[in-house]
């Protein structure tokens, strides 16, 4: 029999403070979405009102051949428009992708107390965090998602502190993804007419984090969201999604801000999803678009996804590249220290691309 939460606070304590997460809620037998998870109508994702992105995946192996320029153009076009694209022949073995999905299911199938040891404040490392939703203490409606987040500092620390169920595959995925990200960023920065030194590239991609996200099957997906509308704050995100789907990207409506069009990014076997983050939008002075996206839940089965986030180190200053500002005639963003940008980003509930306002020059 499902426990009765006689107040919003008791549910919050069970899910957030006690580390049971949404999975604990589902495992307890809830048959309907609790009120604390019900989103306002505007934020709900109507699958039938959305189209499907049918852009073919980009073959990254061709970056090193005769079709280099054509592939660079494809990457740049996607970064300038939707801010999302899929890639194949990316250098991450397909067996590893399958192992990652299996590892995510294994970790989230652990008893709550085994996952709660990684909760903020008690985790053996400040760089490993198990949690639920996004910033639950700030959210009016919680998001239907649990996650484990692992920030990379060294291989030794990862092997010591990351969860045993996923540390080796997560580490390998992060290492292979980093090379791919570097190739994509070099292509995009080069397309702006800028060449970065190795040290500058290291600074731009100096912080790396791999998350495992778990979206339990939901009694009524139409009422809630797995993740609310947001853009990522880093440079590039690499995302492995499973075969269930549910990732939606907002189409930029230049002339009609009130009209919203969303496209589902369909799962393609063996492909990885790439999306542009706020850092690249700022660096390119707005030429490249960080993608506003969100995730729908599903009633049939639990979904997992595994993103790798790449971003500058927290102490780095980010701002539009000087060569781009000179060409454009003005800077659309100010210089900001990434730590300040992060504090603003993680200090607020998801709200579309409002995070960019922190750096925008009006």
mmCIF file of C-alpha atoms in Angstrom:
data_model
loop_
_atom_site.group_PDB
_atom_site.id
_atom_site.type_symbol
_atom_site.label_atom_id
_atom_site.label_comp_id
_atom_site.label_asym_id
_atom_site.label_seq_id
_atom_site.Cartn_x
_atom_site.Cartn_y
_atom_site.Cartn_z
ATOM 1 C CA UNK A 1 0.000 0.000 0.000
ATOM 2 C CA UNK A 2 1.331 3.442 -0.964
ATOM 3 C CA UNK A 3 2.315 5.719 1.923
ATOM 4 C CA UNK A 4 0.091 8.739 2.435
ATOM 5 C CA UNK A 5 1.912 12.049 2.407
ATOM 6 C CA UNK A 6 -0.369 14.253 4.448
ATOM 7 C CA UNK A 7 1.501 17.392 3.472
ATOM 8 C CA UNK A 8 3.713 18.725 0.721
ATOM 9 C CA UNK A 9 6.524 18.908 3.282
ATOM 10 C CA UNK A 10 6.345 15.215 4.192
ATOM 11 C CA UNK A 11 6.590 14.270 0.504
ATOM 12 C CA UNK A 12 9.527 16.679 0.074
ATOM 13 C CA UNK A 13 11.302 15.120 3.058
ATOM 14 C CA UNK A 14 10.761 11.585 1.738
ATOM 15 C CA UNK A 15 11.913 12.347 -1.812
ATOM 16 C CA UNK A 16 14.598 14.993 -1.297
ATOM 17 C CA UNK A 17 15.916 15.021 2.270
ATOM 18 C CA UNK A 18 15.766 11.277 2.922
ATOM 19 C CA UNK A 19 17.245 10.459 -0.504
ATOM 20 C CA UNK A 20 14.407 8.221 -1.736
ATOM 21 C CA UNK A 21 14.086 10.197 -4.966
ATOM 22 C CA UNK A 22 11.270 9.829 -7.476
ATOM 23 C CA UNK A 23 12.137 6.144 -7.821
ATOM 24 C CA UNK A 24 11.407 5.667 -4.123
ATOM 25 C CA UNK A 25 8.079 7.388 -4.646
ATOM 26 C CA UNK A 26 7.178 5.097 -7.560
ATOM 27 C CA UNK A 27 8.398 2.008 -5.719
ATOM 28 C CA UNK A 28 6.167 2.940 -2.766
ATOM 29 C CA UNK A 29 3.169 2.385 -5.029
ATOM 30 C CA UNK A 30 1.868 5.865 -5.919
ATOM 31 C CA UNK A 31 -0.846 5.542 -8.548
ATOM 32 C CA UNK A 32 -1.080 9.207 -9.514
ATOM 33 C CA UNK A 33 1.296 12.132 -9.832
ATOM 34 C CA UNK A 34 1.503 13.939 -6.462
ATOM 35 C CA UNK A 35 0.429 17.575 -6.523
ATOM 36 C CA UNK A 36 3.991 18.751 -5.821
ATOM 37 C CA UNK A 37 4.977 17.401 -9.279
ATOM 38 C CA UNK A 38 2.083 18.828 -11.303
ATOM 39 C CA UNK A 39 3.372 21.480 -13.714
ATOM 40 C CA UNK A 40 1.433 24.591 -14.804
ATOM 41 C CA UNK A 41 -0.348 23.918 -18.128
ATOM 42 C CA UNK A 42 2.166 25.996 -20.127
ATOM 43 C CA UNK A 43 5.047 23.787 -18.954
ATOM 44 C CA UNK A 44 3.439 20.443 -19.745
ATOM 45 C CA UNK A 45 4.727 18.625 -22.815
ATOM 46 C CA UNK A 46 2.078 17.645 -25.323
ATOM 47 C CA UNK A 47 3.642 14.954 -27.440
ATOM 48 C CA UNK A 48 1.013 15.257 -30.175
ATOM 49 C CA UNK A 49 1.595 19.020 -30.548
ATOM 50 C CA UNK A 50 5.298 18.531 -31.326
ATOM 51 C CA UNK A 51 7.040 17.581 -34.533
ATOM 52 C CA UNK A 52 10.026 15.280 -34.899
ATOM 53 C CA UNK A 53 13.485 16.506 -35.907
ATOM 54 C CA UNK A 54 14.298 14.496 -39.025
ATOM 55 C CA UNK A 55 17.777 15.903 -39.674
ATOM 56 C CA UNK A 56 20.123 13.014 -40.495
ATOM 57 C CA UNK A 57 23.013 12.414 -38.078
ATOM 58 C CA UNK A 58 26.399 13.932 -38.934
ATOM 59 C CA UNK A 59 29.198 11.450 -39.681
ATOM 60 C CA UNK A 60 32.126 12.660 -37.552
ATOM 61 C CA UNK A 61 34.586 10.232 -39.174
ATOM 62 C CA UNK A 62 34.466 12.465 -42.265
ATOM 63 C CA UNK A 63 36.038 15.352 -40.304
ATOM 64 C CA UNK A 64 39.393 13.703 -41.034
ATOM 65 C CA UNK A 65 38.902 13.203 -44.764
ATOM 66 C CA UNK A 66 38.146 14.857 -48.077
ATOM 67 C CA UNK A 67 34.707 15.989 -46.862
ATOM 68 C CA UNK A 68 36.099 17.929 -43.885
ATOM 69 C CA UNK A 69 34.722 21.314 -44.973
ATOM 70 C CA UNK A 70 31.289 19.874 -45.760
ATOM 71 C CA UNK A 71 31.046 18.317 -42.285
ATOM 72 C CA UNK A 72 32.241 21.534 -40.617
ATOM 73 C CA UNK A 73 29.505 23.398 -42.512
ATOM 74 C CA UNK A 74 26.893 20.877 -41.329
ATOM 75 C CA UNK A 75 28.020 21.263 -37.704
ATOM 76 C CA UNK A 76 28.056 25.067 -37.928
ATOM 77 C CA UNK A 77 24.615 25.192 -39.586
ATOM 78 C CA UNK A 78 23.136 23.067 -36.799
ATOM 79 C CA UNK A 79 24.843 25.208 -34.126
ATOM 80 C CA UNK A 80 23.492 28.406 -35.710
ATOM 81 C CA UNK A 81 19.901 27.179 -35.934
ATOM 82 C CA UNK A 82 18.541 24.478 -33.620
ATOM 83 C CA UNK A 83 21.630 24.171 -31.406
ATOM 84 C CA UNK A 84 21.152 20.385 -31.430
ATOM 85 C CA UNK A 85 22.410 17.661 -33.766
ATOM 86 C CA UNK A 86 23.156 13.951 -33.674
ATOM 87 C CA UNK A 87 26.456 12.313 -34.571
ATOM 88 C CA UNK A 88 27.557 8.827 -35.647
ATOM 89 C CA UNK A 89 31.036 7.311 -36.074
ATOM 90 C CA UNK A 90 31.949 9.400 -33.046
ATOM 91 C CA UNK A 91 34.664 7.185 -31.608
ATOM 92 C CA UNK A 92 32.675 5.834 -28.653
ATOM 93 C CA UNK A 93 32.202 2.048 -29.094
ATOM 94 C CA UNK A 94 28.575 0.945 -29.310
ATOM 95 C CA UNK A 95 29.228 -1.735 -26.662
ATOM 96 C CA UNK A 96 30.266 1.017 -24.238
ATOM 97 C CA UNK A 97 27.024 2.907 -24.908
ATOM 98 C CA UNK A 98 25.026 -0.213 -24.049
ATOM 99 C CA UNK A 99 27.135 -0.774 -20.924
ATOM 100 C CA UNK A 100 26.463 2.807 -19.809
ATOM 101 C CA UNK A 101 22.695 2.333 -20.030
ATOM 102 C CA UNK A 102 22.962 -0.944 -18.127
ATOM 103 C CA UNK A 103 25.155 0.694 -15.459
ATOM 104 C CA UNK A 104 22.639 3.524 -15.000
ATOM 105 C CA UNK A 105 19.798 1.044 -14.454
ATOM 106 C CA UNK A 106 21.981 -0.937 -12.047
ATOM 107 C CA UNK A 107 22.849 2.138 -9.956
ATOM 108 C CA UNK A 108 19.285 3.433 -9.720
ATOM 109 C CA UNK A 109 18.002 -0.046 -8.838
ATOM 110 C CA UNK A 110 20.059 0.060 -5.621
ATOM 111 C CA UNK A 111 18.161 0.370 -2.323
ATOM 112 C CA UNK A 112 17.601 4.058 -1.385
ATOM 113 C CA UNK A 113 20.128 3.981 1.465
ATOM 114 C CA UNK A 114 22.908 2.840 -0.904
ATOM 115 C CA UNK A 115 22.255 5.824 -3.199
ATOM 116 C CA UNK A 116 21.691 8.310 -0.365
ATOM 117 C CA UNK A 117 25.345 7.953 0.720
ATOM 118 C CA UNK A 118 26.117 10.230 -2.261
ATOM 119 C CA UNK A 119 23.685 12.971 -1.203
ATOM 120 C CA UNK A 120 25.137 16.458 -0.833
ATOM 121 C CA UNK A 121 26.717 16.962 2.578
ATOM 122 C CA UNK A 122 27.409 13.269 3.223
ATOM 123 C CA UNK A 123 28.946 12.131 -0.076
ATOM 124 C CA UNK A 124 32.532 10.853 0.267
ATOM 125 C CA UNK A 125 33.537 13.442 -2.359
ATOM 126 C CA UNK A 126 32.149 16.940 -3.027
ATOM 127 C CA UNK A 127 32.460 16.074 -6.725
ATOM 128 C CA UNK A 128 29.980 13.184 -6.537
ATOM 129 C CA UNK A 129 26.344 14.041 -5.904
ATOM 130 C CA UNK A 130 23.137 12.015 -5.933
ATOM 131 C CA UNK A 131 19.954 14.059 -6.088
ATOM 132 C CA UNK A 132 16.522 14.546 -7.530
ATOM 133 C CA UNK A 133 14.823 17.236 -9.651
ATOM 134 C CA UNK A 134 17.068 20.304 -10.353
ATOM 135 C CA UNK A 135 17.038 22.741 -7.410
ATOM 136 C CA UNK A 136 14.091 21.337 -5.417
ATOM 137 C CA UNK A 137 14.350 23.979 -2.715
ATOM 138 C CA UNK A 138 13.592 26.684 -5.322
ATOM 139 C CA UNK A 139 11.034 24.866 -7.497
ATOM 140 C CA UNK A 140 7.279 25.372 -7.292
ATOM 141 C CA UNK A 141 6.796 22.072 -9.153
ATOM 142 C CA UNK A 142 9.381 19.306 -8.855
ATOM 143 C CA UNK A 143 10.816 17.468 -11.868
ATOM 144 C CA UNK A 144 10.325 13.704 -12.315
ATOM 145 C CA UNK A 145 14.027 12.779 -12.358
ATOM 146 C CA UNK A 146 16.768 11.329 -10.154
ATOM 147 C CA UNK A 147 20.460 11.680 -11.021
ATOM 148 C CA UNK A 148 24.031 10.954 -10.011
ATOM 149 C CA UNK A 149 26.534 13.655 -10.996
ATOM 150 C CA UNK A 150 30.283 13.006 -11.186
ATOM 151 C CA UNK A 151 32.725 15.867 -11.801
ATOM 152 C CA UNK A 152 36.133 14.808 -13.107
ATOM 153 C CA UNK A 153 39.320 15.936 -11.399
ATOM 154 C CA UNK A 154 41.605 12.931 -11.879
ATOM 155 C CA UNK A 155 41.334 9.300 -12.880
ATOM 156 C CA UNK A 156 42.570 8.211 -9.449
ATOM 157 C CA UNK A 157 39.860 10.198 -7.650
ATOM 158 C CA UNK A 158 37.168 8.940 -10.029
ATOM 159 C CA UNK A 159 38.118 5.306 -9.417
ATOM 160 C CA UNK A 160 38.196 5.924 -5.676
ATOM 161 C CA UNK A 161 34.959 7.872 -5.190
ATOM 162 C CA UNK A 162 32.597 7.352 -8.127
ATOM 163 C CA UNK A 163 29.980 4.614 -7.551
ATOM 164 C CA UNK A 164 31.268 1.097 -8.254
ATOM 165 C CA UNK A 165 28.239 0.323 -10.412
ATOM 166 C CA UNK A 166 29.225 2.868 -13.056
ATOM 167 C CA UNK A 167 32.663 4.393 -12.450
ATOM 168 C CA UNK A 168 34.692 2.514 -15.068
ATOM 169 C CA UNK A 169 32.236 2.889 -17.952
ATOM 170 C CA UNK A 170 31.446 6.506 -17.011
ATOM 171 C CA UNK A 171 35.144 7.378 -16.939
ATOM 172 C CA UNK A 172 35.815 5.753 -20.314
ATOM 173 C CA UNK A 173 32.783 7.516 -21.831
ATOM 174 C CA UNK A 174 33.962 10.869 -20.477
ATOM 175 C CA UNK A 175 37.487 10.408 -21.882
ATOM 176 C CA UNK A 176 36.278 9.406 -25.364
ATOM 177 C CA UNK A 177 33.626 12.143 -25.423
ATOM 178 C CA UNK A 178 36.218 14.795 -24.563
ATOM 179 C CA UNK A 179 38.152 14.114 -27.774
ATOM 180 C CA UNK A 180 34.964 14.350 -29.814
ATOM 181 C CA UNK A 181 33.992 17.620 -28.100
ATOM 182 C CA UNK A 182 37.395 19.094 -28.844
ATOM 183 C CA UNK A 183 37.038 18.253 -32.554
ATOM 184 C CA UNK A 184 33.567 19.843 -32.675
ATOM 185 C CA UNK A 185 34.655 22.981 -30.803
ATOM 186 C CA UNK A 186 37.727 23.387 -33.032
ATOM 187 C CA UNK A 187 35.439 23.196 -36.075
ATOM 188 C CA UNK A 188 32.986 25.753 -34.665
ATOM 189 C CA UNK A 189 35.627 28.211 -33.439
ATOM 190 C CA UNK A 190 37.508 27.863 -36.746
ATOM 191 C CA UNK A 191 34.286 28.681 -38.608
ATOM 192 C CA UNK A 192 34.244 31.996 -36.710
ATOM 193 C CA UNK A 193 37.686 32.776 -38.191
ATOM 194 C CA UNK A 194 39.445 32.196 -34.876
ATOM 195 C CA UNK A 195 42.192 29.717 -33.968
ATOM 196 C CA UNK A 196 42.605 28.803 -30.311
ATOM 197 C CA UNK A 197 45.949 27.728 -28.855
ATOM 198 C CA UNK A 198 46.045 24.389 -27.052
ATOM 199 C CA UNK A 199 46.165 26.196 -23.700
ATOM 200 C CA UNK A 200 43.079 28.242 -24.625
ATOM 201 C CA UNK A 201 41.214 25.095 -25.671
ATOM 202 C CA UNK A 202 42.181 23.472 -22.354
ATOM 203 C CA UNK A 203 40.785 26.495 -20.508
ATOM 204 C CA UNK A 204 37.545 26.424 -22.500
ATOM 205 C CA UNK A 205 36.966 22.705 -21.811
ATOM 206 C CA UNK A 206 38.738 22.524 -18.450
ATOM 207 C CA UNK A 207 35.809 21.218 -16.407
ATOM 208 C CA UNK A 208 34.082 17.944 -17.304
ATOM 209 C CA UNK A 209 31.164 16.229 -15.652
ATOM 210 C CA UNK A 210 29.234 13.046 -16.428
ATOM 211 C CA UNK A 211 25.700 12.554 -15.114
ATOM 212 C CA UNK A 212 23.408 9.573 -15.141
ATOM 213 C CA UNK A 213 19.747 10.571 -15.243
ATOM 214 C CA UNK A 214 16.863 8.290 -14.328
ATOM 215 C CA UNK A 215 13.252 9.038 -15.237
ATOM 216 C CA UNK A 216 10.984 6.472 -13.537
ATOM 217 C CA UNK A 217 7.815 5.389 -15.339
ATOM 218 C CA UNK A 218 5.177 7.988 -14.484
ATOM 219 C CA UNK A 219 1.448 7.390 -13.815
ATOM 220 C CA UNK A 220 0.480 10.471 -15.834
ATOM 221 C CA UNK A 221 3.224 11.944 -18.054
ATOM 222 C CA UNK A 222 0.913 14.705 -19.308
ATOM 223 C CA UNK A 223 0.927 16.429 -15.912
ATOM 224 C CA UNK A 224 4.619 16.622 -15.118
ATOM 225 C CA UNK A 225 8.053 16.875 -16.782
ATOM 226 C CA UNK A 226 11.275 14.911 -16.492
ATOM 227 C CA UNK A 227 13.274 18.111 -16.921
ATOM 228 C CA UNK A 228 11.867 21.611 -17.350
ATOM 229 C CA UNK A 229 12.805 24.014 -20.136
ATOM 230 C CA UNK A 230 16.426 25.151 -19.899
ATOM 231 C CA UNK A 231 19.668 25.544 -21.794
ATOM 232 C CA UNK A 232 22.968 24.021 -20.613
ATOM 233 C CA UNK A 233 25.500 26.487 -19.258
ATOM 234 C CA UNK A 234 28.662 24.853 -20.615
ATOM 235 C CA UNK A 235 30.307 24.768 -24.026
ATOM 236 C CA UNK A 236 29.107 21.440 -25.460
ATOM 237 C CA UNK A 237 26.967 18.635 -24.033
ATOM 238 C CA UNK A 238 27.242 15.066 -25.333
ATOM 239 C CA UNK A 239 24.135 13.016 -24.555
ATOM 240 C CA UNK A 240 23.451 9.316 -24.736
ATOM 241 C CA UNK A 241 19.718 8.660 -24.710
ATOM 242 C CA UNK A 242 18.103 5.244 -24.634
ATOM 243 C CA UNK A 243 15.538 3.990 -27.129
ATOM 244 C CA UNK A 244 12.494 5.363 -25.311
ATOM 245 C CA UNK A 245 12.750 9.019 -26.375
ATOM 246 C CA UNK A 246 11.307 12.108 -24.732
ATOM 247 C CA UNK A 247 13.883 14.843 -25.472
ATOM 248 C CA UNK A 248 12.339 18.022 -26.942
ATOM 249 C CA UNK A 249 14.093 21.098 -28.348
ATOM 250 C CA UNK A 250 12.537 24.517 -28.865
ATOM 251 C CA UNK A 251 12.698 25.966 -32.364
ATOM 252 C CA UNK A 252 13.895 29.582 -32.280
ATOM 253 C CA UNK A 253 10.968 31.751 -33.412
ATOM 254 C CA UNK A 254 12.704 34.966 -34.454
ATOM 255 C CA UNK A 255 9.578 36.925 -35.338
ATOM 256 C CA UNK A 256 6.982 35.520 -32.959
ATOM 257 C CA UNK A 257 8.169 35.179 -29.362
ATOM 258 C CA UNK A 258 4.709 34.053 -28.177
ATOM 259 C CA UNK A 259 4.540 31.106 -30.555
ATOM 260 C CA UNK A 260 6.296 27.955 -29.392
ATOM 261 C CA UNK A 261 7.345 25.085 -31.597
ATOM 262 C CA UNK A 262 9.049 22.031 -30.123
ATOM 263 C CA UNK A 263 10.724 19.148 -31.931
ATOM 264 C CA UNK A 264 11.451 15.738 -30.472
ATOM 265 C CA UNK A 265 15.021 14.521 -30.960
ATOM 266 C CA UNK A 266 14.330 10.876 -31.800
ATOM 267 C CA UNK A 267 16.662 8.154 -30.532
ATOM 268 C CA UNK A 268 18.906 6.841 -33.324
ATOM 269 C CA UNK A 269 20.666 3.548 -32.478
ATOM 270 C CA UNK A 270 24.396 4.154 -31.996
ATOM 271 C CA UNK A 271 24.123 7.948 -32.275
ATOM 272 C CA UNK A 272 24.999 10.551 -29.655
ATOM 273 C CA UNK A 273 23.191 13.868 -29.279
ATOM 274 C CA UNK A 274 25.244 17.079 -29.235
ATOM 275 C CA UNK A 275 23.919 20.365 -27.975
ATOM 276 C CA UNK A 276 25.385 23.837 -27.792
ATOM 277 C CA UNK A 277 25.589 25.456 -24.348
ATOM 278 C CA UNK A 278 25.460 29.054 -23.129
ATOM 279 C CA UNK A 279 29.259 29.345 -23.062
ATOM 280 C CA UNK A 280 29.507 28.859 -26.843
ATOM 281 C CA UNK A 281 26.627 31.255 -27.441
ATOM 282 C CA UNK A 282 28.505 33.888 -25.423
ATOM 283 C CA UNK A 283 31.890 33.167 -27.058
ATOM 284 C CA UNK A 284 30.373 33.393 -30.552
ATOM 285 C CA UNK A 285 28.576 36.646 -29.632
ATOM 286 C CA UNK A 286 25.246 34.969 -30.344
ATOM 287 C CA UNK A 287 26.082 33.323 -33.670
ATOM 288 C CA UNK A 288 25.778 29.843 -32.169
ATOM 289 C CA UNK A 289 22.591 29.122 -30.239
ATOM 290 C CA UNK A 290 22.429 27.323 -26.929
ATOM 291 C CA UNK A 291 19.451 25.043 -27.237
ATOM 292 C CA UNK A 292 16.416 25.374 -24.994
ATOM 293 C CA UNK A 293 15.235 21.844 -24.284
ATOM 294 C CA UNK A 294 13.174 19.741 -21.897
ATOM 295 C CA UNK A 295 12.317 16.097 -21.219
ATOM 296 C CA UNK A 296 8.973 14.326 -21.142
ATOM 297 C CA UNK A 297 8.297 11.362 -18.889
ATOM 298 C CA UNK A 298 6.727 8.122 -20.064
ATOM 299 C CA UNK A 299 4.148 5.815 -18.517
ATOM 300 C CA UNK A 300 5.401 2.555 -20.015
ATOM 301 C CA UNK A 301 8.950 2.137 -18.727
ATOM 302 C CA UNK A 302 11.749 3.983 -16.956
ATOM 303 C CA UNK A 303 14.123 5.982 -19.121
ATOM 304 C CA UNK A 304 17.840 6.717 -18.657
ATOM 305 C CA UNK A 305 20.151 9.238 -20.272
ATOM 306 C CA UNK A 306 23.855 9.916 -19.777
ATOM 307 C CA UNK A 307 25.162 13.425 -20.552
ATOM 308 C CA UNK A 308 28.753 14.636 -20.481
ATOM 309 C CA UNK A 309 28.988 18.374 -19.792
ATOM 310 C CA UNK A 310 32.111 20.285 -20.835
ATOM 311 C CA UNK A 311 32.750 23.842 -19.681
ATOM 312 C CA UNK A 312 35.527 26.234 -18.680
ATOM 313 C CA UNK A 313 37.089 25.959 -15.239
ATOM 314 C CA UNK A 314 35.166 27.886 -12.594
ATOM 315 C CA UNK A 315 37.854 30.582 -12.315
ATOM 316 C CA UNK A 316 37.892 31.343 -16.068
ATOM 317 C CA UNK A 317 36.450 34.535 -17.509
ATOM 318 C CA UNK A 318 34.176 34.024 -20.508
ATOM 319 C CA UNK A 319 33.015 36.619 -23.000
ATOM 320 C CA UNK A 320 32.651 37.136 -26.752
ATOM 321 C CA UNK A 321 35.839 36.432 -28.720
ATOM 322 C CA UNK A 322 37.549 39.696 -29.644
ATOM 323 C CA UNK A 323 37.786 38.782 -33.360
ATOM 324 C CA UNK A 324 34.032 38.135 -33.504
ATOM 325 C CA UNK A 325 33.162 41.389 -31.708
ATOM 326 C CA UNK A 326 35.371 43.296 -34.143
ATOM 327 C CA UNK A 327 33.535 41.705 -37.072
ATOM 328 C CA UNK A 328 30.078 42.262 -35.523
ATOM 329 C CA UNK A 329 30.778 45.823 -34.424
ATOM 330 C CA UNK A 330 29.456 45.309 -30.873
ATOM 331 C CA UNK A 331 29.533 42.854 -27.979
ATOM 332 C CA UNK A 332 26.176 41.307 -27.070
ATOM 333 C CA UNK A 333 27.495 39.779 -23.826
ATOM 334 C CA UNK A 334 29.762 40.998 -21.050
ATOM 335 C CA UNK A 335 32.762 39.209 -19.602
ATOM 336 C CA UNK A 336 31.768 37.005 -16.658
ATOM 337 C CA UNK A 337 33.625 34.636 -14.337
ATOM 338 C CA UNK A 338 32.204 31.162 -14.868
ATOM 339 C CA UNK A 339 31.775 30.576 -11.120
ATOM 340 C CA UNK A 340 29.468 33.607 -10.938
ATOM 341 C CA UNK A 341 27.525 32.313 -13.938
ATOM 342 C CA UNK A 342 27.264 28.874 -12.297
ATOM 343 C CA UNK A 343 26.026 30.352 -9.018
ATOM 344 C CA UNK A 344 23.243 32.137 -10.897
ATOM 345 C CA UNK A 345 22.452 29.036 -13.007
ATOM 346 C CA UNK A 346 22.186 26.631 -10.069
ATOM 347 C CA UNK A 347 20.564 29.230 -7.815
ATOM 348 C CA UNK A 348 17.301 29.304 -9.773
ATOM 349 C CA UNK A 349 14.685 26.854 -11.012
ATOM 350 C CA UNK A 350 14.681 26.005 -14.729
ATOM 351 C CA UNK A 351 13.235 28.920 -16.726
ATOM 352 C CA UNK A 352 14.128 28.536 -20.395
ATOM 353 C CA UNK A 353 17.174 30.576 -21.417
ATOM 354 C CA UNK A 354 16.901 33.175 -18.658
ATOM 355 C CA UNK A 355 20.335 32.100 -17.430
ATOM 356 C CA UNK A 356 21.852 33.956 -20.404
ATOM 357 C CA UNK A 357 20.432 37.254 -19.130
ATOM 358 C CA UNK A 358 23.163 37.178 -16.475
ATOM 359 C CA UNK A 359 25.759 37.909 -19.211
ATOM 360 C CA UNK A 360 23.610 39.701 -21.782
ATOM 361 C CA UNK A 361 24.203 43.368 -22.573
ATOM 362 C CA UNK A 362 20.809 45.012 -23.055
#
